[in-house]
């Protein structure tokens, strides 16, 4: 008997639980997949693990959900798994569905934090666990993993001899403690007698390899099912997750036209975010402009919403809109041009699951506002698309592309593989053949939800309480030309950042004269008026997210701020606030700002303002040290090099003046800076690695070492 799969909608790093049952001819074998998902990005906007708070980038983060917590009916995992209720998100959901489609297994997924971790010991030998765990930047588990993490560390005598498991880690090797969580938990399981059915698999998002790493490991899991459980694979059978029906528009029908909605599952997460509002863009200007890059300074107006407030160091979440070209392409290749404005009703086939899509809407609203149609398509999805190919040539193309990691990588080098572009490419030899064979439900299941993109607020809340600003770097990635399809083309496709180019288009709408300055960058158009024209007059959908990246409570506390590129944004806000406090008669502490970029004349962001703030605060109070990596040919100076050059001052401020250290920028830069700071302290104190680690952890615990980084 196949039991239904119910869904638990999860936040960014939620552990998951999947239960699988299969009836064999002689014995009933319950195959249980226990999935703890602890994400960090990096994948979304997409899409990236190991991102430390405060960014919570939402690829595996869950921006849509109710502001309520989901609780389990029982705290006993073994009993709950036998009930086979629940479902999973992300990799957990994909793995569970594939087990069902390929082996007739029914799967349950649930949030591990809803259960008592000690009940794992009650599982039978006929049940199997699969852990999928992600790691934060400093090697820490998420809050939702803390239950099993603490239990495994506190119960060394508990026997787990009945536990059979597999494990996969999600991490980023640009961080020092790469995949530490999965290593620690696996080691604890083994010491208690648990038996690993497979070697630990690990994903590395440093070079965007998470998807491929997961696919490689997943095949080993399925091979284990075949060889160790003797399960027989069945022919592919697609079971739609959604039912879609046409509707006649009427005044009684509440039609969703595309405005974003935000319903965090957990009350704690809900308290972190403000409501989504349509914020007017008051000021937008270029901080730098080149043929390939632009940096926007954008100021927003909170005055229409008196209840909306921010604090220095918080983040602004911007909800982007898909570009017109991608929307039109996907509508065309699916043959939906004539149906795009028709009203449809979307319902889940499993009523126990929660629908994250609007119930009544239009196809155009889905493609333009609700789904991230610009996200890359995975090889796994490509292989599934083969079953719906409208022609043998399309099927052959997709099969070759999906099965060959090398061919897939080659195509990635020459073009951006969005859903629309992939489907068009597959039928390029028969362009009159639309993809009418593909179920619309599959498109809705496959395309990720549109997620907000986060930006550090670069203004002080006491200087500009009703006008927060953000700083966004807009760049274009130029791919190589395809030697086969475009032999005479010297350059390939350009990849545009989704949110940043949306903001750029909005800025150019306000300042059309700038389009002639950067014609290469200004290449995309958007529905800037938004759904029902609610964004008319240069507005964006946005919300404020509280951050822990804050100034010390005492203004006189000394500060060391280290940034590269747009990482200087929150430090601009910090310095604005310190300067204002000084004018109010408050004593401010000494400050050291290390800032790195490519060239002084090209991308020294806020240079004039920073120099003015230095004058206001006094050069004896604020010192600015710069590092320009491309100023001189053959000489690359990075911000960590400047930190090492000023090691005596850094050591004195940290160890004698007890300065608070801030690092903001890319994860790779942050790792290098942290290593240099650690080396400076260790050498002066003659500490070993354990002593240094303890010192760093203590400073982070007391908020005297703060990081705001992205992968």
XYZ file of C-alpha atoms in Angstrom:
711
model
C 0.000 0.000 0.000
C 1.387 3.387 -0.989
C 0.853 5.960 1.682
C 0.417 9.636 0.802
C 3.221 12.092 1.192
C 2.375 15.164 3.207
C 4.449 18.311 3.195
C 6.071 20.282 5.947
C 7.112 23.688 4.559
C 10.524 24.547 5.877
C 12.794 27.462 6.509
C 16.266 27.873 5.144
C 18.221 25.219 7.048
C 15.571 22.834 8.229
C 16.463 19.200 8.760
C 14.149 16.853 6.943
C 12.876 13.382 7.523
C 11.740 10.956 4.840
C 10.104 7.614 5.426
C 9.945 5.012 2.682
C 8.086 1.717 2.710
C 8.119 -1.062 0.166
C 6.334 -4.386 0.284
C 8.512 -7.272 -0.928
C 7.230 -10.708 -1.788
C 8.304 -12.279 1.512
C 9.135 -9.604 3.994
C 8.016 -6.064 4.574
C 11.075 -3.821 4.462
C 10.611 -0.253 5.602
C 13.146 1.969 3.964
C 13.449 5.179 5.901
C 15.227 8.210 4.639
C 16.029 10.612 7.424
C 17.004 13.918 5.919
C 18.407 16.820 7.890
C 18.608 19.801 5.558
C 20.748 22.626 6.953
C 21.387 25.054 4.052
C 23.568 27.939 3.900
C 22.643 30.191 -0.126
C 24.208 29.062 -1.775
C 22.303 28.097 -4.601
C 19.317 30.878 -5.228
C 19.182 33.750 -5.493
C 19.811 30.858 -6.208
C 21.898 29.187 -4.535
C 24.690 28.844 -1.828
C 25.367 26.875 1.569
C 27.790 27.897 4.278
C 26.423 31.442 4.208
C 26.517 32.685 7.739
C 23.642 34.609 9.206
C 22.700 37.440 8.574
C 22.018 36.709 4.936
C 19.826 33.650 4.984
C 19.936 33.433 1.218
C 16.882 31.663 0.230
C 17.575 28.928 -2.258
C 16.754 26.230 0.258
C 15.423 28.896 2.523
C 11.672 29.040 2.585
C 10.300 32.504 1.973
C 6.689 31.437 1.548
C 4.860 29.936 4.460
C 2.603 30.760 7.346
C 3.791 32.588 10.394
C 3.083 29.580 12.538
C 5.124 26.651 13.675
C 4.331 23.136 12.560
C 4.364 20.622 15.367
C 4.403 16.881 15.214
C 1.603 14.703 16.534
C 4.200 12.541 18.268
C 7.742 13.167 19.421
C 8.734 9.553 18.703
C 10.579 9.356 15.382
C 10.155 5.613 14.948
C 6.396 5.852 15.381
C 6.111 8.874 13.117
C 8.115 7.182 10.383
C 5.790 4.223 10.495
C 2.891 6.636 9.943
C 4.568 7.743 6.723
C 3.279 11.292 6.790
C 5.036 14.477 5.779
C 7.275 15.378 2.869
C 10.458 17.356 2.183
C 11.812 20.267 0.302
C 14.806 20.628 -1.956
C 17.067 17.589 -2.263
C 14.986 15.698 0.243
C 11.855 16.100 -1.837
C 13.640 15.183 -5.046
C 15.195 12.082 -3.553
C 11.915 10.943 -2.042
C 10.017 11.410 -5.289
C 12.647 9.556 -7.277
C 12.530 6.658 -4.852
C 8.792 6.522 -5.396
C 8.889 6.818 -9.187
C 11.736 4.327 -9.641
C 11.072 1.810 -6.872
C 7.418 2.277 -5.877
C 8.510 3.488 -2.470
C 6.339 5.821 -0.435
C 8.223 8.548 1.400
C 7.674 10.747 4.406
C 9.541 13.947 5.111
C 9.386 15.962 8.300
C 11.339 18.550 10.248
C 13.720 16.769 12.599
C 13.301 19.472 15.224
C 9.687 18.310 15.647
C 10.887 14.997 17.104
C 12.763 13.679 20.077
C 16.213 12.685 18.724
C 16.537 9.926 21.319
C 13.805 7.949 19.523
C 16.284 7.230 16.727
C 17.529 4.433 18.966
C 14.074 2.810 18.673
C 14.362 2.263 14.921
C 14.531 -1.300 13.669
C 17.216 -2.871 11.507
C 14.721 -2.930 8.640
C 14.691 0.855 8.505
C 17.333 2.994 6.870
C 18.323 6.594 7.434
C 19.783 9.124 5.037
C 21.166 12.285 6.597
C 21.593 15.412 4.495
C 23.268 18.061 6.617
C 24.616 21.481 5.794
C 27.263 23.492 7.596
C 27.401 27.150 8.581
C 30.566 29.108 7.905
C 32.165 28.388 11.276
C 31.267 24.700 11.277
C 28.071 25.106 13.257
C 24.758 23.267 12.809
C 21.501 25.119 12.303
C 19.058 25.625 15.154
C 16.922 22.820 13.754
C 19.839 20.398 13.897
C 20.842 21.386 17.408
C 18.568 18.758 18.986
C 20.260 15.737 17.424
C 23.646 17.501 17.593
C 23.378 17.985 21.355
C 21.853 14.559 21.950
C 24.693 12.781 20.138
C 27.255 14.746 22.137
C 25.571 14.158 25.494
C 24.639 10.464 25.217
C 27.863 8.645 24.479
C 26.603 5.428 26.089
C 23.446 5.090 23.976
C 23.672 2.197 21.524
C 22.596 2.829 17.938
C 23.447 -0.658 16.732
C 20.113 -0.981 14.922
C 20.654 2.171 12.875
C 21.569 1.769 9.193
C 22.313 5.063 7.507
C 23.767 7.050 4.625
C 24.930 10.669 4.891
C 25.498 13.621 2.591
C 26.910 17.017 3.503
C 26.198 20.382 1.944
C 29.068 22.806 2.263
C 31.436 25.282 0.694
C 35.187 24.708 0.702
C 35.839 28.450 0.746
C 35.062 28.180 4.451
C 37.545 26.775 6.926
C 35.147 24.256 8.485
C 33.969 22.719 5.241
C 31.190 20.158 5.886
C 32.107 19.858 9.558
C 28.539 19.114 10.648
C 28.166 15.938 8.604
C 31.629 14.765 9.694
C 30.876 15.273 13.395
C 27.457 13.618 13.270
C 28.703 10.651 11.234
C 31.578 10.159 13.663
C 29.150 10.225 16.601
C 26.853 7.709 14.901
C 29.723 5.332 14.158
C 31.001 5.474 17.729
C 27.570 4.393 18.938
C 27.475 1.369 16.646
C 25.480 2.727 13.704
C 26.353 1.119 10.373
C 27.073 3.286 7.316
C 25.720 1.761 4.095
C 27.725 4.168 1.928
C 30.765 6.410 2.338
C 29.852 9.975 3.259
C 29.041 12.154 0.243
C 29.891 15.846 0.198
C 28.799 18.773 -1.938
C 31.056 21.761 -2.537
C 29.300 24.928 -3.601
C 32.554 26.875 -3.869
C 32.599 26.374 -7.635
C 28.907 25.722 -8.078
C 29.292 21.953 -7.875
C 26.514 21.187 -5.398
C 24.054 19.917 -7.987
C 26.562 17.592 -9.645
C 27.853 16.353 -6.301
C 24.336 15.530 -5.176
C 23.505 13.723 -8.412
C 26.645 11.590 -8.152
C 25.862 10.656 -4.566
C 22.172 10.089 -5.278
C 23.024 7.494 -7.913
C 25.022 5.621 -5.290
C 21.995 5.698 -2.987
C 19.759 4.276 -5.726
C 22.404 1.674 -6.521
C 22.336 0.682 -2.862
C 18.576 0.171 -3.120
C 19.051 -2.068 -6.118
C 21.957 -4.130 -4.807
C 21.413 -4.258 -1.047
C 17.618 -4.251 -0.950
C 17.092 -6.066 -4.245
C 14.444 -3.558 -5.317
C 13.291 -3.667 -8.919
C 13.151 -0.444 -10.901
C 9.960 0.272 -12.764
C 9.269 2.228 -15.925
C 8.989 5.977 -15.554
C 5.553 7.091 -14.455
C 4.934 10.772 -13.942
C 2.548 11.624 -11.122
C 1.628 15.308 -11.178
C 1.914 17.246 -7.976
C -0.594 19.852 -9.135
C -3.921 19.849 -10.918
C -4.581 22.837 -13.142
C -8.002 23.826 -14.420
C -9.214 26.774 -16.456
C -11.569 29.242 -14.842
C -13.808 32.015 -16.017
C -12.869 35.363 -14.467
C -15.498 36.865 -12.200
C -15.683 39.612 -9.557
C -16.156 36.921 -6.902
C -12.830 35.280 -7.741
C -9.814 36.614 -5.863
C -7.215 36.633 -8.629
C -3.514 36.688 -7.733
C -1.830 38.974 -10.237
C 1.740 38.449 -9.063
C 2.364 40.360 -5.845
C 4.842 38.487 -3.626
C 3.711 36.941 -0.384
C 5.754 35.939 2.635
C 4.660 33.419 5.233
C 7.547 32.055 7.308
C 6.787 28.751 8.972
C 8.271 29.574 12.313
C 7.216 32.451 14.498
C 10.856 33.257 15.263
C 11.547 33.748 11.561
C 8.368 35.764 11.113
C 9.503 38.179 13.813
C 12.748 38.777 11.918
C 11.093 40.206 8.808
C 8.920 43.207 8.183
C 5.876 42.880 5.923
C 6.480 43.228 2.189
C 5.775 46.771 1.052
C 5.915 48.723 -2.198
C 8.742 51.147 -1.461
C 9.260 54.191 -3.687
C 12.771 54.703 -5.066
C 13.654 58.224 -4.013
C 17.226 58.469 -5.322
C 19.230 56.259 -7.661
C 22.704 57.024 -8.930
C 25.790 55.298 -10.298
C 28.783 54.922 -8.033
C 30.777 53.546 -10.952
C 30.095 52.940 -14.638
C 32.131 50.854 -17.050
C 31.231 48.863 -20.149
C 30.824 45.680 -18.114
C 29.991 46.852 -14.588
C 27.883 49.351 -12.766
C 27.374 49.968 -9.073
C 24.079 51.457 -7.967
C 23.366 53.526 -4.898
C 19.612 53.413 -4.359
C 17.664 55.186 -1.625
C 14.139 54.107 -0.717
C 11.318 55.963 0.971
C 9.696 54.505 4.091
C 7.462 57.519 4.759
C 4.288 55.874 3.329
C 4.641 53.199 6.031
C 5.109 54.724 9.520
C 5.238 51.256 11.090
C 8.222 50.253 8.950
C 11.538 50.836 10.695
C 15.105 49.656 10.301
C 18.256 49.744 12.391
C 21.813 50.325 11.271
C 23.244 47.036 10.011
C 19.923 45.527 8.874
C 19.237 44.144 5.405
C 16.772 44.999 2.680
C 15.209 42.085 0.797
C 14.284 42.971 -2.789
C 11.809 40.872 -4.767
C 12.956 40.873 -8.397
C 10.894 40.497 -11.576
C 11.812 38.213 -14.479
C 12.942 39.997 -17.667
C 10.458 40.276 -20.540
C 12.651 38.289 -22.933
C 12.746 35.199 -20.688
C 9.015 35.381 -19.971
C 8.156 35.667 -23.672
C 10.542 32.853 -24.594
C 9.084 30.394 -22.092
C 5.513 31.259 -23.054
C 6.375 30.774 -26.720
C 8.256 27.496 -26.461
C 5.439 25.978 -24.389
C 2.798 27.289 -26.774
C 1.141 29.417 -24.089
C 1.086 32.810 -25.848
C -2.667 32.664 -26.419
C -3.353 31.335 -22.921
C -1.057 33.523 -20.850
C -3.825 35.762 -19.507
C -6.381 32.998 -18.949
C -7.362 32.468 -15.324
C -6.324 29.087 -13.902
C -6.842 27.322 -10.601
C -3.868 25.438 -9.118
C -4.445 22.734 -6.520
C -2.221 20.084 -4.969
C -3.051 16.478 -5.652
C -2.152 15.671 -2.054
C -4.409 17.734 0.179
C -2.106 17.194 3.170
C 0.604 19.247 1.459
C 0.773 23.021 1.487
C 0.495 24.944 -1.739
C 3.198 27.598 -2.081
C 1.828 28.831 -5.388
C -1.189 31.133 -5.712
C -4.412 29.165 -6.057
C -6.040 31.360 -8.698
C -3.780 33.253 -11.079
C -2.561 33.391 -14.685
C 0.320 31.664 -16.436
C 1.914 35.017 -17.214
C 1.790 36.071 -13.544
C 3.475 32.806 -12.565
C 6.261 33.174 -15.112
C 6.833 36.878 -14.550
C 6.587 37.189 -10.778
C 6.245 33.919 -8.840
C 8.732 31.507 -10.453
C 12.449 31.996 -10.999
C 12.465 31.105 -14.692
C 16.045 32.392 -15.042
C 17.417 29.708 -12.735
C 19.734 27.123 -14.370
C 18.214 23.725 -15.178
C 19.910 20.723 -13.600
C 20.940 17.537 -15.416
C 18.443 15.659 -13.303
C 15.613 17.809 -14.645
C 16.932 17.447 -18.182
C 16.795 13.652 -17.914
C 13.186 13.839 -16.753
C 12.330 16.179 -19.620
C 13.411 13.421 -22.014
C 10.179 11.578 -21.220
C 8.117 14.514 -22.507
C 10.183 15.370 -25.613
C 7.943 16.308 -28.585
C 10.282 14.689 -31.131
C 12.947 12.013 -31.329
C 15.613 14.620 -32.109
C 14.681 16.619 -28.990
C 14.759 13.452 -26.902
C 18.171 12.489 -28.239
C 19.571 15.954 -27.567
C 18.274 16.024 -23.988
C 19.420 12.474 -23.289
C 22.970 13.231 -24.389
C 23.017 16.490 -22.441
C 21.516 14.999 -19.293
C 23.658 11.874 -19.167
C 26.992 13.528 -19.922
C 28.479 15.664 -17.209
C 31.147 16.815 -19.677
C 28.680 17.837 -22.387
C 26.503 19.610 -19.840
C 29.539 21.559 -18.590
C 30.480 22.474 -22.175
C 27.016 23.862 -22.868
C 27.152 25.812 -19.609
C 30.283 27.562 -20.837
C 28.509 28.945 -23.890
C 24.972 29.662 -22.768
C 22.755 30.160 -19.752
C 20.605 27.043 -19.450
C 17.268 28.451 -18.333
C 14.125 26.410 -18.861
C 13.007 28.478 -21.833
C 16.410 28.430 -23.520
C 16.838 24.704 -22.928
C 13.468 23.805 -24.421
C 14.106 26.063 -27.399
C 17.541 24.570 -27.934
C 16.115 21.043 -27.895
C 13.702 21.787 -30.763
C 15.971 24.056 -32.785
C 15.871 21.599 -35.696
C 12.073 21.681 -35.699
C 11.139 25.136 -34.370
C 7.489 24.729 -35.335
C 7.134 21.940 -32.773
C 6.057 23.376 -29.387
C 6.449 21.536 -26.130
C 2.750 20.712 -25.875
C 3.660 17.254 -24.558
C 5.087 18.488 -21.287
C 2.663 18.564 -18.328
C 2.198 22.058 -16.974
C 2.377 20.592 -13.479
C 5.939 19.462 -14.198
C 6.923 23.024 -15.110
C 5.449 24.314 -11.852
C 7.194 21.598 -9.837
C 10.564 22.105 -11.504
C 10.951 25.867 -11.587
C 12.051 27.252 -8.203
C 10.031 29.906 -6.462
C 11.093 33.498 -6.880
C 13.142 34.397 -3.823
C 14.125 37.805 -2.479
C 17.701 39.016 -2.862
C 19.356 40.570 0.179
C 21.381 43.771 0.379
C 23.123 45.317 3.360
C 21.551 48.659 4.176
C 24.278 51.230 3.610
C 22.762 54.080 5.623
C 22.469 54.851 9.324
C 19.031 54.672 10.881
C 19.740 57.722 13.050
C 20.981 59.773 10.078
C 18.376 58.608 7.514
C 15.604 56.957 9.523
C 13.041 57.074 6.720
C 15.369 56.711 3.745
C 17.443 53.508 3.817
C 19.935 52.968 1.010
C 21.375 49.873 -0.635
C 24.485 49.352 -2.745
C 24.252 46.891 -5.641
C 27.022 45.830 -8.005
C 25.688 45.068 -11.480
C 27.888 42.944 -13.716
C 27.560 40.890 -16.862
C 29.245 37.508 -17.315
C 30.392 37.048 -20.903
C 30.435 33.398 -21.919
C 32.557 31.877 -24.644
C 31.105 31.499 -28.112
C 29.691 28.151 -29.151
C 32.045 26.912 -31.852
C 29.357 24.631 -33.234
C 26.237 26.794 -33.344
C 28.016 30.134 -33.793
C 31.406 29.565 -35.494
C 31.748 33.204 -36.557
C 30.734 34.672 -33.238
C 33.614 35.900 -31.123
C 31.561 36.111 -27.951
C 28.841 34.002 -26.444
C 25.781 34.790 -24.380
C 25.834 37.232 -21.518
C 24.495 36.230 -18.115
C 22.694 38.952 -16.221
C 22.168 38.979 -12.480
C 18.426 38.797 -11.924
C 17.850 41.307 -9.122
C 20.746 43.651 -9.885
C 19.765 44.094 -13.538
C 16.152 44.611 -12.514
C 17.343 47.417 -10.234
C 19.546 48.734 -13.043
C 16.562 48.854 -15.419
C 14.598 50.745 -12.785
C 17.461 53.187 -12.325
C 17.691 53.732 -16.090
C 13.954 54.370 -16.160
C 14.537 57.197 -13.705
C 17.634 58.383 -15.592
C 17.202 57.472 -19.293
C 20.215 59.575 -20.244
C 22.441 56.924 -18.635
C 21.391 54.325 -21.220
C 23.736 55.830 -23.790
C 26.621 55.567 -21.333
C 26.264 51.823 -20.808
C 24.356 50.355 -23.767
C 25.823 46.889 -23.169
C 24.528 46.697 -19.614
C 21.127 48.149 -20.419
C 19.960 45.190 -22.468
C 16.942 43.834 -20.580
C 13.437 45.181 -20.147
C 11.052 44.484 -17.289
C 7.457 45.130 -16.342
C 8.504 47.968 -14.069
C 4.901 48.874 -13.263
C 4.462 45.479 -11.611
C 1.278 43.479 -11.089
C -1.827 45.663 -11.324
C 0.569 48.603 -11.748
C 1.262 48.644 -7.990
C 4.903 49.559 -8.700
C 4.017 52.436 -10.992
C 6.140 55.487 -10.337
C 9.430 53.668 -9.651
C 8.702 51.369 -6.715
C 9.956 47.959 -5.675
C 8.548 45.163 -3.543
C 10.835 44.904 -0.525
C 10.994 44.065 3.157
C 13.434 44.687 5.980
C 15.230 41.844 7.706
C 16.754 42.350 11.115
C 20.448 41.548 11.352
C 22.881 40.867 14.179
C 25.632 42.762 12.348
C 25.537 45.725 14.726
C 27.688 48.408 16.300
C 28.620 47.911 19.959
C 26.210 49.392 22.480
C 28.977 51.688 23.755
C 29.920 54.282 21.072
C 33.407 54.603 22.567
C 34.253 50.991 21.705
C 37.087 50.734 19.148
C 36.283 49.146 15.777
C 38.181 47.300 13.063
C 36.191 47.096 9.817
C 37.441 45.019 6.885
C 35.642 45.002 3.540
C 36.051 44.438 -0.166
C 33.808 45.763 -2.933
C 30.195 46.329 -1.908
C 31.106 44.898 1.496
C 31.827 48.502 2.440
C 28.058 49.206 2.452
C 27.311 48.529 6.153
C 30.538 50.286 7.181
C 29.368 53.436 5.429
C 26.324 53.203 7.699
C 28.491 52.581 10.774
C 30.679 55.595 10.050
C 27.674 57.811 9.367
C 26.279 56.858 12.747
C 29.537 57.403 14.601
C 29.959 60.827 12.995
C 26.425 61.823 13.999
C 26.985 60.611 17.568
C 30.127 62.717 17.755
C 28.204 65.836 16.709
C 25.754 65.061 19.529
C 28.592 65.152 22.031
C 29.100 61.401 22.379
C 32.612 60.004 22.700
C 33.438 57.613 19.864
C 36.220 55.058 19.832
C 39.110 54.690 17.422
C 38.237 53.078 14.110
C 40.244 51.319 11.432
C 38.699 50.693 8.004
C 40.443 48.339 5.572
C 38.892 48.528 2.117
C 39.842 46.617 -1.008
C 38.752 46.974 -4.641
C 40.247 46.738 -8.130
C 41.323 50.294 -8.929
C 41.107 53.555 -7.024
C 39.651 55.611 -9.872
C 37.269 52.892 -11.029
C 35.591 51.327 -8.020
C 36.591 53.003 -4.774
C 32.973 53.123 -3.617
C 31.899 56.176 -1.602
C 35.454 57.525 -1.740
C 34.570 61.204 -1.345
C 32.089 60.509 1.421
C 34.516 58.288 3.308
C 37.184 60.983 3.114
C 34.676 63.541 4.413
C 33.684 61.250 7.286
C 37.345 60.811 8.124
C 37.677 64.574 8.397
C 34.569 64.842 10.564
C 35.676 62.094 12.909
C 39.315 63.113 12.829
C 42.179 61.170 11.278
C 43.299 60.259 14.753
C 39.948 58.531 15.242
C 39.358 57.007 11.802
C 42.134 55.589 9.664
C 41.396 54.238 6.188
C 43.742 51.700 4.605
C 43.114 50.749 0.975
C 44.137 47.804 -1.193
C 43.843 47.928 -4.995
C 44.267 44.542 -6.616
C 44.597 45.756 -10.225
C 46.114 49.183 -9.825
C 49.524 48.112 -11.083
C 50.303 45.448 -13.661
C 51.730 42.335 -12.059
C 51.076 43.568 -8.533
C 47.955 42.395 -6.743
C 47.394 43.822 -3.288
C 44.398 42.454 -1.409
C 42.791 43.677 1.774
C 44.241 40.788 3.803
C 47.715 41.894 2.693
C 47.076 45.330 4.195
C 45.884 43.731 7.415
C 49.150 41.812 7.656
C 51.165 44.954 6.912
C 49.397 46.670 9.822
C 49.592 43.672 12.144
C 51.011 45.607 15.094
C 48.103 48.041 15.065
C 45.577 45.222 14.516
C 47.013 43.229 17.416
C 47.018 46.233 19.733
C 43.408 47.127 18.945
C 42.188 43.550 19.351
C 44.152 42.420 22.369
C 44.847 45.628 24.295
C 41.890 47.842 23.354
C 39.403 44.984 22.958
C 38.191 46.271 19.591
C 35.223 44.695 17.821
C 36.236 43.129 14.512
C 33.884 43.277 11.507
C 34.376 41.502 8.175
C 32.054 42.061 5.228
C 32.403 40.753 1.672
C 32.784 37.473 -0.160
C 33.305 34.259 1.781
C 36.676 33.726 0.095
C 37.873 37.160 1.188
C 36.495 36.624 4.676
C 38.307 33.333 5.031
C 41.619 34.903 4.005
C 41.137 37.832 6.359
C 40.221 35.557 9.262
C 43.304 33.439 8.586
C 45.559 36.504 8.618
C 44.019 37.876 11.820
C 44.382 34.448 13.405
C 48.018 34.236 12.342
C 48.755 37.660 13.813
C 47.277 36.778 17.213
C 48.658 33.243 17.328
C 52.221 34.320 16.593
C 52.187 37.117 19.169
C 50.586 34.955 21.865
C 52.387 31.778 20.772
C 49.116 29.884 20.846
C 48.405 26.504 19.345
C 45.444 25.960 16.983
C 43.099 24.939 19.796
C 43.871 28.039 21.856
C 43.378 30.264 18.848
C 40.085 28.590 17.981
C 38.831 29.041 21.527
C 39.721 32.739 21.459
C 37.975 33.289 18.127
C 34.862 31.399 19.215
C 34.661 33.385 22.442
C 34.900 36.691 20.578
C 32.166 35.627 18.183
C 29.995 34.487 21.048
C 30.306 37.889 22.710
C 29.708 39.702 19.392
C 33.227 41.154 19.284
C 33.907 39.315 16.028
C 31.113 39.763 13.493
C 30.912 38.648 9.890
C 28.504 39.493 7.077
C 29.617 37.434 4.100
C 28.282 35.709 1.026
C 29.591 32.883 -1.148
